[in-house]
PDB file of C-alpha atoms in Angstrom:
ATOM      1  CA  UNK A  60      32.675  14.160  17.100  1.00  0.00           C
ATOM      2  CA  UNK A  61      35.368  16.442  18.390  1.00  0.00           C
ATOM      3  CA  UNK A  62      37.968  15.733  15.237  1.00  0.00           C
ATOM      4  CA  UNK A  63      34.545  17.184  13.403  1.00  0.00           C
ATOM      5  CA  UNK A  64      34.853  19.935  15.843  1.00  0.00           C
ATOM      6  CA  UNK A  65      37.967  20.673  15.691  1.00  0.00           C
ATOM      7  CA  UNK A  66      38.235  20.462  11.954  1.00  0.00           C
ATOM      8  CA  UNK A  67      40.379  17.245  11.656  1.00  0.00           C
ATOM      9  CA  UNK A  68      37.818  15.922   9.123  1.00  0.00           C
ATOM     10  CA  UNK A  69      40.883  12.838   7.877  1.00  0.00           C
ATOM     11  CA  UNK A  70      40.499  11.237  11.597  1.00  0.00           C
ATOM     12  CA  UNK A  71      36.710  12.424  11.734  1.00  0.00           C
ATOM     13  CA  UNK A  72      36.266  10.224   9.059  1.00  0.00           C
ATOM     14  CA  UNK A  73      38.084   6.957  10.449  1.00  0.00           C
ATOM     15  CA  UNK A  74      37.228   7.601  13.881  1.00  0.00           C
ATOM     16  CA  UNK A  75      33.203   7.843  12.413  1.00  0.00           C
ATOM     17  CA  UNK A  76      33.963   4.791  10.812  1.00  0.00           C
ATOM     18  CA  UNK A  77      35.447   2.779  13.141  1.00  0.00           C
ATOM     19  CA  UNK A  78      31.929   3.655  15.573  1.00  0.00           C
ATOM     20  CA  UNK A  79      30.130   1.648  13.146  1.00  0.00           C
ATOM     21  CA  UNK A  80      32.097  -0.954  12.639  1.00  0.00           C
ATOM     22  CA  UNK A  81      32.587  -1.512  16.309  1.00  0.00           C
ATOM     23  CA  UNK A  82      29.244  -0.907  16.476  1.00  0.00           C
ATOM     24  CA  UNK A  83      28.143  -3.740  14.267  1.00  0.00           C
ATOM     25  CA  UNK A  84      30.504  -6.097  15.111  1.00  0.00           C
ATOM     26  CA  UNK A  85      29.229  -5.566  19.200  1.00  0.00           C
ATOM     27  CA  UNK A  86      25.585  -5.163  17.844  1.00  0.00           C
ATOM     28  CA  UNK A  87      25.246  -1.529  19.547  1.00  0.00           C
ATOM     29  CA  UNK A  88      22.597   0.085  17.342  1.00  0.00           C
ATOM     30  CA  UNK A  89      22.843   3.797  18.070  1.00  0.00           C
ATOM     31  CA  UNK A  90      26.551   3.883  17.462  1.00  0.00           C
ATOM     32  CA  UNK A  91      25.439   2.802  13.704  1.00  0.00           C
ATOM     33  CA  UNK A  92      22.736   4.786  13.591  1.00  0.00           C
ATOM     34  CA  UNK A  93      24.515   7.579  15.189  1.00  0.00           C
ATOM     35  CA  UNK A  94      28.014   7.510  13.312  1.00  0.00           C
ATOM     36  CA  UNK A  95      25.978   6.314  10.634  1.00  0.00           C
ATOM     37  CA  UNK A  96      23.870   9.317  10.431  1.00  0.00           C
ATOM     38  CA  UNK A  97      26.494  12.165  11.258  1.00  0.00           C
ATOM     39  CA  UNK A  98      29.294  10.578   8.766  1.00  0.00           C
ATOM     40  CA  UNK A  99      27.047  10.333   6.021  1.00  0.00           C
ATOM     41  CA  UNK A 100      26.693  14.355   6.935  1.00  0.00           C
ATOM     42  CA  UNK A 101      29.960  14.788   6.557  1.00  0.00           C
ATOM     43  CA  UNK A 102      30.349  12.970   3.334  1.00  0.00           C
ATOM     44  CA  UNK A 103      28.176  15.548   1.818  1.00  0.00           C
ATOM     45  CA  UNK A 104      29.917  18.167   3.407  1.00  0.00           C
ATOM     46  CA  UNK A 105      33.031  17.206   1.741  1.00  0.00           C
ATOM     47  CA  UNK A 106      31.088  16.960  -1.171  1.00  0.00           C
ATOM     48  CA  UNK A 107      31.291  13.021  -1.586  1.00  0.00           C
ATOM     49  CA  UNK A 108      27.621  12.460  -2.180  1.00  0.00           C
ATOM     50  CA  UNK A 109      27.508   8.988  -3.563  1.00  0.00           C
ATOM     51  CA  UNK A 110      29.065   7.689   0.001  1.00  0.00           C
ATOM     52  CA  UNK A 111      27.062  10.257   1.627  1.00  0.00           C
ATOM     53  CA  UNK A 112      24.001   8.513   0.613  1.00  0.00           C
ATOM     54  CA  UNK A 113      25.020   4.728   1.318  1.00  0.00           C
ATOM     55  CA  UNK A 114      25.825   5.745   5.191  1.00  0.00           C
ATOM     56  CA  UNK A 115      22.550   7.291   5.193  1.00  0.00           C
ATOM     57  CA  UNK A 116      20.541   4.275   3.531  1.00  0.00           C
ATOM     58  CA  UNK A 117      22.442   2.134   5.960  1.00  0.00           C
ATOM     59  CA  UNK A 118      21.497   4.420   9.230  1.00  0.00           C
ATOM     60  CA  UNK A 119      18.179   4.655   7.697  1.00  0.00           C
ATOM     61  CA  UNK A 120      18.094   1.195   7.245  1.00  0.00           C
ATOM     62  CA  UNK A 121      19.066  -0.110  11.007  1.00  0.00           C
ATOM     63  CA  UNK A 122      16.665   2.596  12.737  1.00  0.00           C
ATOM     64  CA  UNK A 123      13.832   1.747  10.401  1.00  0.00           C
ATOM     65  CA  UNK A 124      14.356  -2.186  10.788  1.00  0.00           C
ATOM     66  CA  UNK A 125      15.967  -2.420  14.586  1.00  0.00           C
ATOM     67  CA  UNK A 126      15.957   1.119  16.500  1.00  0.00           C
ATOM     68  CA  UNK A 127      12.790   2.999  15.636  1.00  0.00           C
ATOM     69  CA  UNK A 128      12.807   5.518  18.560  1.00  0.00           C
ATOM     70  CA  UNK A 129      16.380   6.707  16.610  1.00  0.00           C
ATOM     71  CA  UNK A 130      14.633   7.005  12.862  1.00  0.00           C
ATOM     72  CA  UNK A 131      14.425  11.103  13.020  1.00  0.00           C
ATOM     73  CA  UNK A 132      18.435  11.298  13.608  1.00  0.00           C
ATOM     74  CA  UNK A 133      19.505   9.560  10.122  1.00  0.00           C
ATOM     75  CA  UNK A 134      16.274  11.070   8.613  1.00  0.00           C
ATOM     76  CA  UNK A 135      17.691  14.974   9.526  1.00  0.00           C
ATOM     77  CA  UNK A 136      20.754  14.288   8.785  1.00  0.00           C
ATOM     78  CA  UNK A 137      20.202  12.660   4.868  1.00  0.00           C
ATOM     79  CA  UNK A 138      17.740  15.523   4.562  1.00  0.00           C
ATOM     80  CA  UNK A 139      20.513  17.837   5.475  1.00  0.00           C
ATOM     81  CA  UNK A 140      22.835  15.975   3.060  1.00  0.00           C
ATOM     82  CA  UNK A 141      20.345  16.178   0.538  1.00  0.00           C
ATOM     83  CA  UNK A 142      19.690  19.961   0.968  1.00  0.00           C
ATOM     84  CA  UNK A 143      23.833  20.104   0.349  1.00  0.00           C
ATOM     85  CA  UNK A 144      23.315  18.564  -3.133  1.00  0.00           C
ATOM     86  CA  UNK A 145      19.968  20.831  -3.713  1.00  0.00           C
ATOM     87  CA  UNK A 146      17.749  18.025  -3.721  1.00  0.00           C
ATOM     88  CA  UNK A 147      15.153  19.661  -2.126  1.00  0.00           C
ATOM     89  CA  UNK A 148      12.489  17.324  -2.874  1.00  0.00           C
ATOM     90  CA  UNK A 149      14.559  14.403  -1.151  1.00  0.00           C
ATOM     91  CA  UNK A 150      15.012  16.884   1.932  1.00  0.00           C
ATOM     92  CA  UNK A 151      11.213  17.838   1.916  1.00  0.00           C
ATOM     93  CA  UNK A 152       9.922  13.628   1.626  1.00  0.00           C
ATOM     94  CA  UNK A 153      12.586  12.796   4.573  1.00  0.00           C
ATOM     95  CA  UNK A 154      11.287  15.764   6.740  1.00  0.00           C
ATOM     96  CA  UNK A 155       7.847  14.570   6.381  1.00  0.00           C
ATOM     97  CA  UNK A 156       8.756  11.354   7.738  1.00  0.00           C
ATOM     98  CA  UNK A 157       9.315  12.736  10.971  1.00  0.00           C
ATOM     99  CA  UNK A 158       6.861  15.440  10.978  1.00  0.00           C
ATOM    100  CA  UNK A 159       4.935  14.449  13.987  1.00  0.00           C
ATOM    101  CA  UNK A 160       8.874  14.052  15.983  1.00  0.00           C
ATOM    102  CA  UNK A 161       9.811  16.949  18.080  1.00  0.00           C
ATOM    103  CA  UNK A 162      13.226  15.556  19.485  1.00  0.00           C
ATOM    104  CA  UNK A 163      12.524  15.978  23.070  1.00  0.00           C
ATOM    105  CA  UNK A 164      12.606  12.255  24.198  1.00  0.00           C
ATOM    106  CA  UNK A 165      15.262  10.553  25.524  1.00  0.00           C
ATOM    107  CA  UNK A 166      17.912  10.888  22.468  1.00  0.00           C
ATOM    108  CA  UNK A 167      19.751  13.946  23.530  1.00  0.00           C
ATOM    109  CA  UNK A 168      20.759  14.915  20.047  1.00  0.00           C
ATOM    110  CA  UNK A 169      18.028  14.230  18.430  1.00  0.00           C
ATOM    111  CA  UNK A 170      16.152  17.734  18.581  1.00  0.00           C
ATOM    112  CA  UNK A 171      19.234  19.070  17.564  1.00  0.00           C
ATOM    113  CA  UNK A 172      19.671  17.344  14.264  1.00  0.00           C
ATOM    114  CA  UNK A 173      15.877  17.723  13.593  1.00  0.00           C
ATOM    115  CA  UNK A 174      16.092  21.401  14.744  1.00  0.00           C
ATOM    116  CA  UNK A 175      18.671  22.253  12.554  1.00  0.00           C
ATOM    117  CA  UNK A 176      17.416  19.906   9.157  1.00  0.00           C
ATOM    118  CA  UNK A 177      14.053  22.084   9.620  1.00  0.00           C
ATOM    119  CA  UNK A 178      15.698  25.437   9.955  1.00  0.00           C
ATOM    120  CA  UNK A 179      18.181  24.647   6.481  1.00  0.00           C
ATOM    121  CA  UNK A 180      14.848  23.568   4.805  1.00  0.00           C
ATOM    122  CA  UNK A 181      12.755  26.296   5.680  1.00  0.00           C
ATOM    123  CA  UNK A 182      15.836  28.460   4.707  1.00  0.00           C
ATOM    124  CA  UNK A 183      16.197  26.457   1.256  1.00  0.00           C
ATOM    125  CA  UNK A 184      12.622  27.201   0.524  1.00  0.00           C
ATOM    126  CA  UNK A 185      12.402  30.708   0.737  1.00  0.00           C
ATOM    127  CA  UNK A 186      10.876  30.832   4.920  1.00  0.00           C
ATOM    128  CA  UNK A 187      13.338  33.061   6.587  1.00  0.00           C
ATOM    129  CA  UNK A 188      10.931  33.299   9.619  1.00  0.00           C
ATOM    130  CA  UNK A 189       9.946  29.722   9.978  1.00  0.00           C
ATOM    131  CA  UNK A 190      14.069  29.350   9.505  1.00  0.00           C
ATOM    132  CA  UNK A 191      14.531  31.482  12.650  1.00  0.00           C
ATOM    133  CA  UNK A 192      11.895  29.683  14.734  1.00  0.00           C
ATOM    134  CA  UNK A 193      13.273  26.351  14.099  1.00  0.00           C
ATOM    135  CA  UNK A 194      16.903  27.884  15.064  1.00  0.00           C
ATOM    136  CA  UNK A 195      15.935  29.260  18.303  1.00  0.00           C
ATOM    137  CA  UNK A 196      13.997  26.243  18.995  1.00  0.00           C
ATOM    138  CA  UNK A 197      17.086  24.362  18.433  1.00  0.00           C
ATOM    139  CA  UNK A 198      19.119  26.917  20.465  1.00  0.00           C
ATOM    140  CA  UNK A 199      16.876  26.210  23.434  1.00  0.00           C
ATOM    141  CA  UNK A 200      16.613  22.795  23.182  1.00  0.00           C
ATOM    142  CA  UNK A 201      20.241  22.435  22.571  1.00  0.00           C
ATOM    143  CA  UNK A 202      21.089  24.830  25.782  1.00  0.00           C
ATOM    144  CA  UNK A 203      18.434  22.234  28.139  1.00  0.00           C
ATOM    145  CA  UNK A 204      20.537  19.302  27.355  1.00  0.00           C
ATOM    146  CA  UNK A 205      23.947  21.851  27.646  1.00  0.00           C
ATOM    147  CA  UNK A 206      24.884  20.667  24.041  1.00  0.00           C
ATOM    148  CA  UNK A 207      27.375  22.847  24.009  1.00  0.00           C
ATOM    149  CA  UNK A 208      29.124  21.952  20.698  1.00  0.00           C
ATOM    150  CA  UNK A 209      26.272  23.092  18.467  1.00  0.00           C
ATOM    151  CA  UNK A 210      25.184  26.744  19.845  1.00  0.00           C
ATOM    152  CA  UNK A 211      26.940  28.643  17.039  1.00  0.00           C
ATOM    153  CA  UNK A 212      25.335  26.302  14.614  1.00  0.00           C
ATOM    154  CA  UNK A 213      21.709  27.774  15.759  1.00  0.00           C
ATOM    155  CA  UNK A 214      23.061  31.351  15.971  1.00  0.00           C
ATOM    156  CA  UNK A 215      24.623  30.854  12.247  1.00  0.00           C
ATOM    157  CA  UNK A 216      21.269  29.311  11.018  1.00  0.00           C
ATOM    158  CA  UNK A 217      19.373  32.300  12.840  1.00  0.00           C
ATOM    159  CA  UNK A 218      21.193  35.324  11.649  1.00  0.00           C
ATOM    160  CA  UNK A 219      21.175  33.641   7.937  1.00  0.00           C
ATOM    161  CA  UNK A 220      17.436  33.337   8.246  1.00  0.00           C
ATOM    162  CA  UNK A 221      16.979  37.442  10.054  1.00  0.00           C
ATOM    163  CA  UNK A 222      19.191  38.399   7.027  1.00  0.00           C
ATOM    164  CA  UNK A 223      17.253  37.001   3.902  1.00  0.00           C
ATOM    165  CA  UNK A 224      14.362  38.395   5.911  1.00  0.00           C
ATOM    166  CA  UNK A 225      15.870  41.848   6.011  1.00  0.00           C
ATOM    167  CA  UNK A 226      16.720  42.521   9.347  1.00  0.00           C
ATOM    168  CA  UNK A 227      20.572  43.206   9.201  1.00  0.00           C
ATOM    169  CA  UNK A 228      20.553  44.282  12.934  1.00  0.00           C
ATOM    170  CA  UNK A 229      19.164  41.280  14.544  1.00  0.00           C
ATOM    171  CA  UNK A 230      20.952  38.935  12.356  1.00  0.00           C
ATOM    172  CA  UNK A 231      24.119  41.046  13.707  1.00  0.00           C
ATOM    173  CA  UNK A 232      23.135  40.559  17.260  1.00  0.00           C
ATOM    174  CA  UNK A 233      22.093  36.522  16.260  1.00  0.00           C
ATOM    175  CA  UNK A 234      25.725  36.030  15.188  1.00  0.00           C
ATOM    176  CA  UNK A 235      27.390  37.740  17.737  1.00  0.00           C
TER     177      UNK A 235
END
């Protein structure tokens, strides 16, 4: 996670990789589901949407089968991927999956993937203000479990939502 951070996507990649691998070989589910779930992310990020979408039917795969408290962490993060190629009927099916899921169990990064999935959906379908809510809701939940890395992502997702919804100032003050 902190090569993603800091931008080093080439040893993001291998060191993503590697989690699952080790994580298979040692049978340690959530660092498949995990990796699994935030390298398929990334795939689409870079644009590589085919391999996007086999981590994601693999992460989907092992929570679904093995680690079902886990599911809604692959699920946000292939409906994120999916809202990255503009499949926004694949991003709306996934999110349903996990409708009833509101992240604050024990999987500390959970509400955070599901947080932000629901805010780029809402955003992707035209709901600026549902966009927001989901955002600070994020926010907050990310600040309780001082995830520290992800804060700007909730401000970004916040001030693009105030902004399509017209309100230049606050989306100012959301980004600052």
């Amino acid at each position: 996670f902190i090569w993603l951070e800091k931008g080093d996507w080439g040893r993001a990649l291998e060191t993503f990789e590697s989690a699952i691998a080790y994580g298979a070989r040692g049978g340690f589910l959530a660092g498949q589901v995990a990796s699994g779930s935030d390298l398929g992310l990334l795939y689409a990020e870079l644009g590589a949407h085919d391999r996007s979408r086999e981590r994601h039917e693999a992460a989907l795969a092992t929570a679904r089968q093995s680690f079902r408290g886990w599911y809604a962490w692959p699920v946000a993060q292939a409906a994120r991927a999916a809202l990255l190629r503009d499949d926004l009927e694949a991003a709306r099916l996934l999110l349903a999956e996990v409708a009833d899921e509101t992240g604050e169990g024990g999987r500390v990064y959970m509400g955070v993937a599901l947080a932000l999935a629901r805010a780029e959906y809402a955003l992707a379908t035209d709901d600026p203000q549902a966009s927001a809510a989901f955002a600070r809701a994020g926010r907050s939940h990310a600040q309780r479990r001082r995830i520290v890395p992800l804060h700007k992502d909730f401000d970004l997702a916040e001030a693009e939502a105030l902004l399509r919804d017209g309100d230049a100032s606050s989306a100012r003050g959301a980004a600052e």
